[in-house]
Amino acid sequence: MAMSRNHCLLSRSVLAAVLAASGQSLAAGGAELGVRVSALHAATHSQGIGLIVRWPMSQGYFAMASLDRQHYERGDSALSMPPAELRSTVVGAAFGREQRSNSLLQSWFWSWGLSAGFPTTGRNESAIADSLFTTATEIHLTASLGVSTKLSDNWTLTGTARLERHFVEWRLTAADGSLLGRKEALTASGLSLAVNYKF
């Protein structure tokens, strides 16, 4: 009987802790939906626009999902790889934490993210006749640091500095199939600006 009572008390304690954690998460605010524009620089500049969804967790932590469409030119003169026009759909997820500043209108945050990019090639400026530039699915690792400013009860403006490591598979091949150039990784850095609505 005593053991059953202890189990009952333990179950109530666990339930109370879960409800308290849920209450803290709800108190932190609802989910946010945002539209962002981005500018990154690696070998050349790239621009993008996308959607982000952020879910608050307890103690300031949050999870985020993103969908971006990027347009850029990539090449590497050291590898005799000419600029090529690329468009990429990037799907990502991130985890981070937000900290309130002394001002009630501002907060800062950090996050780590993992994304997959699905590029398609366009213009190829190679001077080598019949050469072919190809790509494959890319993996992006991202570290971000940003500031969020409250515009109203539901709207915020967010500026973010981003550092990314891209694992890519760029290949330039000749008409006979011989490999002329190859790129496997690069580092990109830049900024993004987002307008978010909190539900």
mmCIF file with all atom_site columns, N, CA and C in Angstrom, residues 5 40 110 140 164 183:
data_model
loop_
_atom_site.group_PDB
_atom_site.id
_atom_site.type_symbol
_atom_site.label_atom_id
_atom_site.label_alt_id
_atom_site.label_comp_id
_atom_site.label_asym_id
_atom_site.label_entity_id
_atom_site.label_seq_id
_atom_site.pdbx_PDB_ins_code
_atom_site.Cartn_x
_atom_site.Cartn_y
_atom_site.Cartn_z
_atom_site.occupancy
_atom_site.B_iso_or_equiv
_atom_site.pdbx_formal_charge
_atom_site.auth_seq_id
_atom_site.auth_comp_id
_atom_site.auth_asym_id
_atom_site.auth_atom_id
_atom_site.pdbx_PDB_model_num
ATOM 1  N N  . ARG A 1 5   ? 1.145  4.162  -2.808  1.00 0.00 ? 5   ARG A N  1
ATOM 2  C CA . ARG A 1 5   ? 0.973  5.580  -2.490  1.00 0.00 ? 5   ARG A CA 1
ATOM 3  C C  . ARG A 1 5   ? 2.165  6.385  -2.986  1.00 0.00 ? 5   ARG A C  1
ATOM 4  N N  . LEU A 1 40  ? 24.332 36.481 -48.725 1.00 0.00 ? 40  LEU A N  1
ATOM 5  C CA . LEU A 1 40  ? 25.504 35.728 -48.286 1.00 0.00 ? 40  LEU A CA 1
ATOM 6  C C  . LEU A 1 40  ? 26.642 35.937 -49.274 1.00 0.00 ? 40  LEU A C  1
ATOM 7  N N  . TRP A 1 110 ? 20.961 33.132 -30.235 1.00 0.00 ? 110 TRP A N  1
ATOM 8  C CA . TRP A 1 110 ? 21.916 32.350 -31.016 1.00 0.00 ? 110 TRP A CA 1
ATOM 9  C C  . TRP A 1 110 ? 21.217 31.085 -31.483 1.00 0.00 ? 110 TRP A C  1
ATOM 10 N N  . HIS A 1 140 ? 24.306 22.169 -45.516 1.00 0.00 ? 140 HIS A N  1
ATOM 11 C CA . HIS A 1 140 ? 24.751 23.434 -44.932 1.00 0.00 ? 140 HIS A CA 1
ATOM 12 C C  . HIS A 1 140 ? 24.699 23.354 -43.408 1.00 0.00 ? 140 HIS A C  1
ATOM 13 N N  . GLU A 1 164 ? 28.164 30.064 -42.389 1.00 0.00 ? 164 GLU A N  1
ATOM 14 C CA . GLU A 1 164 ? 27.739 28.761 -42.883 1.00 0.00 ? 164 GLU A CA 1
ATOM 15 C C  . GLU A 1 164 ? 28.900 28.004 -43.523 1.00 0.00 ? 164 GLU A C  1
ATOM 16 N N  . LYS A 1 183 ? 34.766 21.144 -56.721 1.00 0.00 ? 183 LYS A N  1
ATOM 17 C CA . LYS A 1 183 ? 34.697 21.861 -55.446 1.00 0.00 ? 183 LYS A CA 1
ATOM 18 C C  . LYS A 1 183 ? 33.847 21.041 -54.495 1.00 0.00 ? 183 LYS A C  1
#
